[in-house]
């Protein structure tokens, strides 16, 4: 089946069409015929599988019920899904019709991504090969196809040459060593051999993982366009736009024509002649083309600093008044700089404004590359909601057009990397030509995206000199404006190396580096997410199923975590209690992770990127939302700590600080602190007048702790602007200094019964709910958590976007949380909001209209007491 990949432009260029169905797949060892025979019209596939394209081999086999869902329970063990998949080649085949509108045109077959290598056959002829997961295959198929007629496409896909021998994650042996020999193959999904955040994926994500499509052109092809912008800082009133492109004449005669372009109110054209079978670079700038000096441009800003304005450049080449080829290029007007006066540290500025980088690492967007645009948009939007402004594309594993487009849309800067891990995690690539061809194509394909801020050569190490030299040369040729950073862990004040385990909040304030590219913590999901990723038999025992989902010995110290939780918050009764207590731990650690860096804003701290924000599989570690897209408390902790203007308690020295990330000073503001005992009684209050300079951390002084505090107590901070509007608020639970890590008294908190009201308003295909919570009693209501469900089925709605969650309310306090979900995701059911928390109840009157209820599943007393023991079943899962 052919489907349009773009809306028709106002030119006469034919619209590209995607070959997105009708595919079939079979193990090459089971097919005796040659490529020529398989790609012939009379070939009849026998017992082939209906194939998912784009998709990996394993995805197709799972969709055909050959193997179970790999990421559920222990289905991914090699006794259920064999390692032999990583050593097998597969044939893909489909039959499609070439559009009649392509008559008289040059017709191109485009492969956007195949892992690892392929041989491509069309109508009985081999037309080319690809090698490396990130290099496109573009083939002129004009002599082999006829518009309006059917064609047969067959692609033999082979796995990477060195798939390696993975380690099985178990309680006994831990998550094992990261990576291995697979790194020698360079441009591939090297993490799929297994890391401490993903088990081995048995086919190593072999397959046609990006779309296949047809396009058509006239005699001259427009290739590799580049758009650059410059601003005369500090002025933002104008921009100089540079445009460069390659024009390739694919015919035997010289071609004369007009290169035309339009964006916004700007239009331009230039006459060009291209010799037969040759290419010509055309460069335009305000000197050659005055229209490219643009007055009053709309700027692109990172999340939290301004809007994400984007322009669309329609660039075409016309021959004899007809469009030969055209491209639509989205770009943003912005200027990125990488240093500030008097500092050697990497400091990213955009449009003259220093940006405190608050980011998240992506190891792999999804373990099996099952990440359609809708899912990817939810992932990136949750980064925006969390007030993050950067994603680090670790080792370049999450490369797709949708990824970059959505980062542009949501203002998420990219620290983008190429394909080398830490030197201890695998050898250097052995095929320099393949490696550099994939790097070159990645840069050419994505360099117009305004979100890309940094290109980095290697994770936690320097590339070998040959690669480093080649990359520096490539940057000079292809990337005139962006920073090349050779090492993600060294140079310009950059540091990595964790730690990655849970720590007390005060420990996150102890550091020396300026720009931190990796630091992490355990991050336990909601109980429903845990139950959704493993069978019930494993819910109440920390066993090898948990280890398969990263809960084991390793950098996250999973084996120590249950003891930490019990010691800090009290003995764990069961899974529900473990999750309940872990949400406090998530919140404490992830808030401090960012607040600790806030405390030294730009002196010297310039960036922090958590390891990780996005999980590749259902996991217990390193995430702000689960693989099923439900956020845990970590997301809302980060949202608080990373807000543009923020009030915080320095949990290392007891100071109250106002963090102003913005380029303008905060004047005539007011702050307030209130300290509550366990019984909800106020022990201390104080107000402050606040003036906070731009881009700085301002101390309001140390807290005068009263002598009447209970063993555990609460601190509420508020910051209001001159008109009294709340800018920021924050809430802490804290133990007395003599037993600062003993918060077990929280278990004595009585239930806080809340009043709740839900108001529904639907618009633009969205179900919008406004939930108001009020605490009418005298007790502190700690960590109230909302979850949207379908009322009749009881199923969660996912994804859902909450304006806030895991909120704490002091006596007589109210808060309103907005909830947004796609109306279609309700599946015709009625929305129901369920509530849980540390000590949360709901008033009977709030339950009466059926729009809100207590989340019974999450209540500790709903489940038997098990103690949640940790045991090893490793004898059942020997290492392969």
PDB file of C-alpha atoms in Angstrom, residues 36 180 212 254 273 287 295 315 331 334 384 398 436 465 500 587 680 762 819 833 858:
ATOM      1  CA  UNK A  36      16.544 -12.219  -8.426  1.00  0.00           C
ATOM      2  CA  UNK A 180      30.995  -5.867  24.575  1.00  0.00           C
ATOM      3  CA  UNK A 212      10.655   2.969   2.908  1.00  0.00           C
ATOM      4  CA  UNK A 254      23.319  20.553 -19.214  1.00  0.00           C
ATOM      5  CA  UNK A 273      23.293  25.962 -14.854  1.00  0.00           C
ATOM      6  CA  UNK A 287      25.357  39.760   0.357  1.00  0.00           C
ATOM      7  CA  UNK A 295      13.953  42.199  10.004  1.00  0.00           C
ATOM      8  CA  UNK A 315      13.272  25.270  -1.707  1.00  0.00           C
ATOM      9  CA  UNK A 331      14.335  25.803  10.745  1.00  0.00           C
ATOM     10  CA  UNK A 334      18.469  31.285  17.006  1.00  0.00           C
ATOM     11  CA  UNK A 384       8.698  19.787  28.468  1.00  0.00           C
ATOM     12  CA  UNK A 398      17.581   7.374  19.200  1.00  0.00           C
ATOM     13  CA  UNK A 436      32.174   7.859   8.781  1.00  0.00           C
ATOM     14  CA  UNK A 465      42.830   9.891  16.639  1.00  0.00           C
ATOM     15  CA  UNK A 500      23.842   6.284  39.718  1.00  0.00           C
ATOM     16  CA  UNK A 587      10.925  12.676  44.952  1.00  0.00           C
ATOM     17  CA  UNK A 680       0.162  19.637  61.620  1.00  0.00           C
ATOM     18  CA  UNK A 762     -13.721  18.596  26.427  1.00  0.00           C
ATOM     19  CA  UNK A 819      -5.478  16.588  33.585  1.00  0.00           C
ATOM     20  CA  UNK A 833      -9.819   9.952  38.793  1.00  0.00           C
ATOM     21  CA  UNK A 858      -2.337   0.979  45.961  1.00  0.00           C
TER      22      UNK A 858
END
